[in-house]
Amino acid sequence: MTAVDATGARALGSPVRGGLRLAVYLLWTLLLVPVQALAVAVRSPLRFRIPRFYHRVCAAILGIGVVVRGERATDGPVLFVSNHSSYLDITVLGSVIPGSFVAKSEVAGWPFFGALAKLQQTVFVERKARSGVEKQRDELGARLDAGDSLILFPEGTSSDGNRTLAFKTALFAVAARRIGDRPLTVQPVSIAPTRLDGIPMGIAFRPCYAWYGDMDLAPHLWTVFTLGRMTVEVEFHPPVTIDGFSSRKALADHCQRAVARGVERAVSGKPPPPAAA
């Protein structure tokens, strides 16, 4: 039994709240899907703005308050690299970052959510196929060359939200790409759920947000709809480029350490370091 199934989590939830949120979420999604589909079809610049607006409203519907720390890089296309503990990360990061996600190829076949991912112009990659790394690098590179920012989860899977897993380095090969005469900007990002109805979540209730292991999606999603207001902290760390490192592995290790420190600060309630003058 996971913490999300525990009596305490059920006691905090409200089926009435859950039903109302679910209805509003579905209505909002059905309203935006044709608008985004048209924007993608005609390649309108709105195809990048609509998803951010959509996710902002979805976060409000779900009762998720997003607290942003640090400054998001905005100069040219950016490769954002983040830890990953839940499908809710898509809504949270999508509400603050105008970009497309990089997801495992299986997501494309998921009912409902796969269609939404395609509408957000998600880049689907086969993480287990070592022979396709160069092809995937080129696909990511083409999107970056076109000016699209991408959001990558280098852990390769979701975790319990209490720690950051090691970053897989294969897709960091795209960081060697140069955009014009400059190296690609890479920005580490930490994301962590920290409070539920104003109370620190702690290890026991963090699985109300985190979705990992063998958790079933439908019961977990219903719990999210029924619970009160969650606070999720997003910290943007100083951006870097491959030019500052000896290899893509060194770059990946740096990003992993920065993200892990941010997650640790968030879950322990420690303040972030002061910004450099």
Short mmCIF file of C-alpha atoms in Angstrom, two decimals:
data_model
loop_
_atom_site.label_atom_id
_atom_site.label_comp_id
_atom_site.label_asym_id
_atom_site.label_seq_id
_atom_site.Cartn_x
_atom_site.Cartn_y
_atom_site.Cartn_z
CA MET A 1 0.00 0.00 0.00
CA THR A 2 1.39 3.39 -0.97
CA ALA A 3 1.01 6.57 1.01
CA VAL A 4 -1.44 7.87 -1.55
CA ASP A 5 -3.81 5.01 -0.63
CA ALA A 6 -3.50 5.56 3.10
CA THR A 7 -6.45 6.51 5.27
CA GLY A 8 -4.94 9.92 5.94
CA ALA A 9 -4.85 10.81 2.24
CA ARG A 10 -8.46 9.72 1.76
CA ALA A 11 -9.53 11.73 4.79
CA LEU A 12 -7.96 14.87 3.34
CA GLY A 13 -9.74 14.42 0.03
CA SER A 14 -13.24 15.51 -0.93
CA PRO A 15 -15.16 13.49 -3.56
CA VAL A 16 -17.36 16.52 -4.26
CA ARG A 17 -14.28 18.66 -4.91
CA GLY A 18 -12.84 15.88 -7.04
CA GLY A 19 -15.96 15.62 -9.20
CA LEU A 20 -16.16 19.36 -9.76
CA ARG A 21 -12.48 19.64 -10.63
CA LEU A 22 -12.67 16.69 -13.01
CA ALA A 23 -15.65 18.20 -14.82
CA VAL A 24 -14.02 21.62 -15.14
CA TYR A 25 -10.70 20.06 -16.24
CA LEU A 26 -12.37 18.03 -18.99
CA LEU A 27 -14.41 20.99 -20.19
CA TRP A 28 -11.35 23.25 -20.27
CA THR A 29 -9.35 20.64 -22.16
CA LEU A 30 -12.10 20.04 -24.71
CA LEU A 31 -12.32 23.79 -25.31
CA LEU A 32 -8.58 24.23 -25.89
CA VAL A 33 -7.85 21.08 -27.93
CA PRO A 34 -9.37 22.32 -31.23
CA VAL A 35 -7.75 25.74 -30.79
CA GLN A 36 -4.31 24.20 -30.29
CA ALA A 37 -4.87 21.71 -33.11
CA LEU A 38 -5.61 24.58 -35.50
CA ALA A 39 -2.59 26.56 -34.28
CA VAL A 40 -0.32 23.55 -34.89
CA ALA A 41 -1.86 22.85 -38.30
CA VAL A 42 -1.22 26.39 -39.57
CA ARG A 43 2.08 26.67 -37.65
CA SER A 44 0.91 29.78 -35.82
CA PRO A 45 3.22 31.23 -33.13
CA LEU A 46 0.27 30.70 -30.79
CA ARG A 47 1.04 26.96 -30.82
CA PHE A 48 3.73 27.67 -28.20
CA ARG A 49 1.70 30.16 -26.15
CA ILE A 50 -1.54 28.24 -25.89
CA PRO A 51 -0.03 25.25 -23.99
CA ARG A 52 1.45 27.55 -21.35
CA PHE A 53 -1.92 29.27 -20.88
CA TYR A 54 -3.62 25.86 -20.81
CA HIS A 55 -1.28 24.50 -18.12
CA ARG A 56 -1.63 27.64 -15.99
CA VAL A 57 -5.38 27.19 -15.88
CA CYS A 58 -5.03 23.43 -15.30
CA ALA A 59 -2.78 24.12 -12.30
CA ALA A 60 -5.44 26.45 -10.90
CA ILE A 61 -8.17 23.87 -11.50
CA LEU A 62 -6.13 21.21 -9.68
CA GLY A 63 -5.39 23.56 -6.79
CA ILE A 64 -1.65 23.62 -7.50
CA GLY A 65 0.15 26.80 -6.51
CA VAL A 66 3.47 27.15 -8.31
CA VAL A 67 6.23 29.05 -6.51
CA VAL A 68 9.07 30.06 -8.84
CA ARG A 69 12.60 30.80 -7.63
CA GLY A 70 15.50 31.97 -9.77
CA GLU A 71 15.40 33.36 -13.28
CA ARG A 72 14.37 31.42 -16.38
CA ALA A 73 16.80 31.73 -19.29
CA THR A 74 15.10 33.53 -22.17
CA ASP A 75 17.91 34.25 -24.64
CA GLY A 76 17.37 31.96 -27.61
CA PRO A 77 16.32 28.29 -27.52
CA VAL A 78 17.12 26.61 -24.21
CA LEU A 79 17.43 22.99 -23.13
CA PHE A 80 15.82 22.82 -19.69
CA VAL A 81 16.78 19.72 -17.66
CA SER A 82 14.70 18.78 -14.65
CA ASN A 83 14.07 16.05 -12.13
CA HIS A 84 10.84 14.10 -12.58
CA SER A 85 8.44 12.58 -10.05
CA SER A 86 4.98 12.82 -11.61
CA TYR A 87 2.84 13.46 -14.67
CA LEU A 88 1.91 16.63 -12.77
CA ASP A 89 5.41 17.94 -13.56
CA ILE A 90 4.10 18.51 -17.10
CA THR A 91 1.41 20.88 -15.85
CA VAL A 92 3.71 22.66 -13.41
CA LEU A 93 6.66 23.16 -15.77
CA GLY A 94 4.37 23.74 -18.74
CA SER A 95 2.80 26.65 -16.85
CA VAL A 96 6.12 28.48 -16.44
CA ILE A 97 8.22 27.38 -19.44
CA PRO A 98 7.23 28.10 -23.06
CA GLY A 99 8.62 24.95 -24.60
CA SER A 100 8.00 21.36 -25.70
CA PHE A 101 8.72 18.27 -23.64
CA VAL A 102 10.96 15.34 -24.49
CA ALA A 103 9.16 12.12 -23.54
CA LYS A 104 9.63 8.38 -23.89
CA SER A 105 8.03 6.95 -27.00
CA GLU A 106 5.44 4.95 -25.00
CA VAL A 107 3.69 8.19 -24.01
CA ALA A 108 2.61 8.75 -27.61
CA GLY A 109 0.36 5.69 -27.37
CA TRP A 110 -1.30 6.60 -24.06
CA PRO A 111 -5.05 7.23 -24.35
CA PHE A 112 -5.98 10.92 -23.99
CA PHE A 113 -2.64 12.06 -22.55
CA GLY A 114 -0.75 10.84 -25.62
CA ALA A 115 -2.95 13.03 -27.82
CA LEU A 116 -2.37 16.03 -25.56
CA ALA A 117 1.39 15.42 -25.69
CA LYS A 118 1.32 15.39 -29.49
CA LEU A 119 -0.63 18.66 -29.55
CA GLN A 120 2.09 20.23 -27.41
CA GLN A 121 4.60 19.09 -30.04
CA THR A 122 6.35 16.73 -27.66
CA VAL A 123 9.50 15.07 -29.00
CA PHE A 124 9.20 11.31 -28.48
CA VAL A 125 12.41 9.33 -28.01
CA GLU A 126 13.21 5.65 -27.60
CA ARG A 127 15.35 5.73 -24.46
CA LYS A 128 16.33 2.06 -24.56
CA ALA A 129 17.56 2.05 -28.17
CA ARG A 130 21.26 2.85 -27.97
CA SER A 131 21.61 2.55 -31.74
CA GLY A 132 19.21 5.45 -32.27
CA VAL A 133 21.00 8.04 -30.14
CA GLU A 134 22.38 9.95 -33.13
CA LYS A 135 18.96 10.07 -34.82
CA GLN A 136 17.32 11.30 -31.62
CA ARG A 137 20.06 13.88 -31.14
CA ASP A 138 19.42 15.16 -34.65
CA GLU A 139 15.66 15.33 -34.03
CA LEU A 140 16.20 17.37 -30.87
CA GLY A 141 18.78 19.51 -32.66
CA ALA A 142 16.39 20.28 -35.51
CA ARG A 143 13.81 21.55 -33.04
CA LEU A 144 16.39 23.69 -31.26
CA ASP A 145 17.66 25.05 -34.58
CA ALA A 146 14.08 26.08 -35.32
CA GLY A 147 14.08 28.14 -32.12
CA ASP A 148 12.07 25.75 -29.94
CA SER A 149 13.04 25.37 -26.28
CA LEU A 150 12.89 21.80 -24.97
CA ILE A 151 12.26 20.33 -21.51
CA LEU A 152 14.15 17.11 -20.77
CA PHE A 153 13.84 14.70 -17.82
CA PRO A 154 17.30 13.07 -17.82
CA GLU A 155 16.54 10.63 -14.96
CA GLY A 156 14.71 8.55 -17.55
CA THR A 157 11.91 7.65 -15.11
CA SER A 158 9.90 9.20 -12.29
CA SER A 159 10.94 8.95 -8.64
CA ASP A 160 9.32 9.35 -5.23
CA GLY A 161 10.08 13.08 -5.18
CA ASN A 162 12.35 12.87 -2.14
CA ARG A 163 15.58 12.49 -4.12
CA THR A 164 17.06 13.04 -7.55
CA LEU A 165 18.24 10.04 -9.55
CA ALA A 166 21.41 9.98 -11.65
CA PHE A 167 21.06 11.72 -15.02
CA LYS A 168 21.40 9.63 -18.16
CA THR A 169 23.88 11.33 -20.46
CA ALA A 170 22.91 10.14 -23.97
CA LEU A 171 20.60 13.02 -24.88
CA PHE A 172 23.04 15.58 -23.45
CA ALA A 173 24.87 15.06 -26.76
CA VAL A 174 22.56 17.73 -28.19
CA ALA A 175 24.23 20.26 -25.86
CA ALA A 176 27.22 20.27 -28.24
CA ARG A 177 25.05 21.94 -30.84
CA ARG A 178 25.71 25.57 -31.62
CA ILE A 179 22.87 27.97 -32.19
CA GLY A 180 24.26 30.48 -34.62
CA ASP A 181 27.71 31.30 -33.26
CA ARG A 182 26.89 30.39 -29.64
CA PRO A 183 26.73 27.13 -27.73
CA LEU A 184 23.29 25.89 -26.71
CA THR A 185 22.10 27.21 -23.34
CA VAL A 186 21.34 24.46 -20.82
CA GLN A 187 19.44 25.34 -17.64
CA PRO A 188 18.98 22.95 -14.69
CA VAL A 189 15.54 23.14 -13.04
CA SER A 190 14.39 21.66 -9.72
CA ILE A 191 10.75 20.82 -9.06
CA ALA A 192 9.38 19.62 -5.72
CA PRO A 193 5.95 19.47 -4.04
CA THR A 194 6.32 21.02 -0.61
CA ARG A 195 2.96 21.77 1.02
CA LEU A 196 -0.57 20.45 1.18
CA ASP A 197 -3.11 22.97 2.46
CA GLY A 198 -0.22 25.01 3.82
CA ILE A 199 1.24 22.12 5.83
CA PRO A 200 4.64 20.61 4.89
CA MET A 201 3.95 17.44 2.91
CA GLY A 202 6.79 15.32 4.26
CA ILE A 203 7.65 11.82 3.07
CA ALA A 204 4.25 10.37 3.99
CA PHE A 205 2.16 12.61 1.73
CA ARG A 206 4.59 13.43 -1.08
CA PRO A 207 3.30 10.38 -3.01
CA CYS A 208 0.00 12.27 -3.28
CA TYR A 209 1.93 14.22 -5.94
CA ALA A 210 4.61 11.76 -7.03
CA TRP A 211 3.59 8.95 -9.39
CA TYR A 212 6.19 6.22 -9.72
CA GLY A 213 6.88 2.51 -9.52
CA ASP A 214 3.78 0.34 -9.94
CA MET A 215 1.21 2.99 -8.93
CA ASP A 216 -2.01 2.83 -10.94
CA LEU A 217 -2.69 6.06 -12.78
CA ALA A 218 -6.48 6.38 -12.39
CA PRO A 219 -6.64 6.11 -8.54
CA HIS A 220 -3.67 8.45 -8.19
CA LEU A 221 -5.20 11.02 -10.54
CA TRP A 222 -8.51 10.86 -8.66
CA THR A 223 -6.67 11.51 -5.38
CA VAL A 224 -5.06 14.58 -6.93
CA PHE A 225 -8.48 15.90 -7.98
CA THR A 226 -9.91 15.41 -4.48
CA LEU A 227 -7.10 16.86 -2.38
CA GLY A 228 -6.78 20.46 -1.19
CA ARG A 229 -4.28 23.03 -2.39
CA MET A 230 -0.76 21.81 -3.14
CA THR A 231 2.31 24.03 -3.31
CA VAL A 232 4.99 23.04 -5.81
CA GLU A 233 8.33 24.84 -5.90
CA VAL A 234 10.26 25.33 -9.14
CA GLU A 235 13.83 26.62 -8.96
CA PHE A 236 15.72 27.79 -12.03
CA HIS A 237 19.47 27.38 -11.56
CA PRO A 238 22.16 29.39 -13.37
CA PRO A 239 22.31 28.41 -17.06
CA VAL A 240 25.46 26.81 -18.45
CA THR A 241 26.87 25.65 -21.79
CA ILE A 242 28.98 22.69 -22.89
CA ASP A 243 31.93 25.06 -23.36
CA GLY A 244 32.38 25.18 -19.59
CA PHE A 245 32.84 21.41 -19.25
CA SER A 246 35.21 18.72 -20.46
CA SER A 247 32.47 16.39 -21.71
CA ARG A 248 28.73 15.89 -21.88
CA LYS A 249 29.02 13.60 -18.84
CA ALA A 250 30.63 16.41 -16.85
CA LEU A 251 27.80 18.72 -17.96
CA ALA A 252 25.17 16.14 -16.97
CA ASP A 253 26.81 15.61 -13.57
CA HIS A 254 26.85 19.36 -12.92
CA CYS A 255 23.17 19.67 -13.82
CA GLN A 256 22.25 16.68 -11.66
CA ARG A 257 24.04 18.13 -8.63
CA ALA A 258 22.39 21.53 -9.09
CA VAL A 259 18.94 19.97 -9.44
CA ALA A 260 19.49 17.61 -6.48
CA ARG A 261 20.54 20.50 -4.24
CA GLY A 262 17.43 22.43 -5.25
CA VAL A 263 15.16 19.47 -4.49
CA GLU A 264 16.86 18.92 -1.15
CA ARG A 265 16.40 22.58 -0.21
CA ALA A 266 12.74 22.52 -1.18
CA VAL A 267 11.77 19.33 0.65
CA SER A 268 13.72 20.36 3.78
CA GLY A 269 12.32 23.90 3.80
CA LYS A 270 15.72 25.56 3.47
CA PRO A 271 15.86 28.91 1.64
CA PRO A 272 17.68 29.07 -1.70
CA PRO A 273 21.12 30.73 -1.77
CA PRO A 274 21.13 34.49 -2.41
CA ALA A 275 21.42 35.50 -6.06
CA ALA A 276 24.88 36.49 -7.23
CA ALA A 277 25.42 40.24 -7.41
#
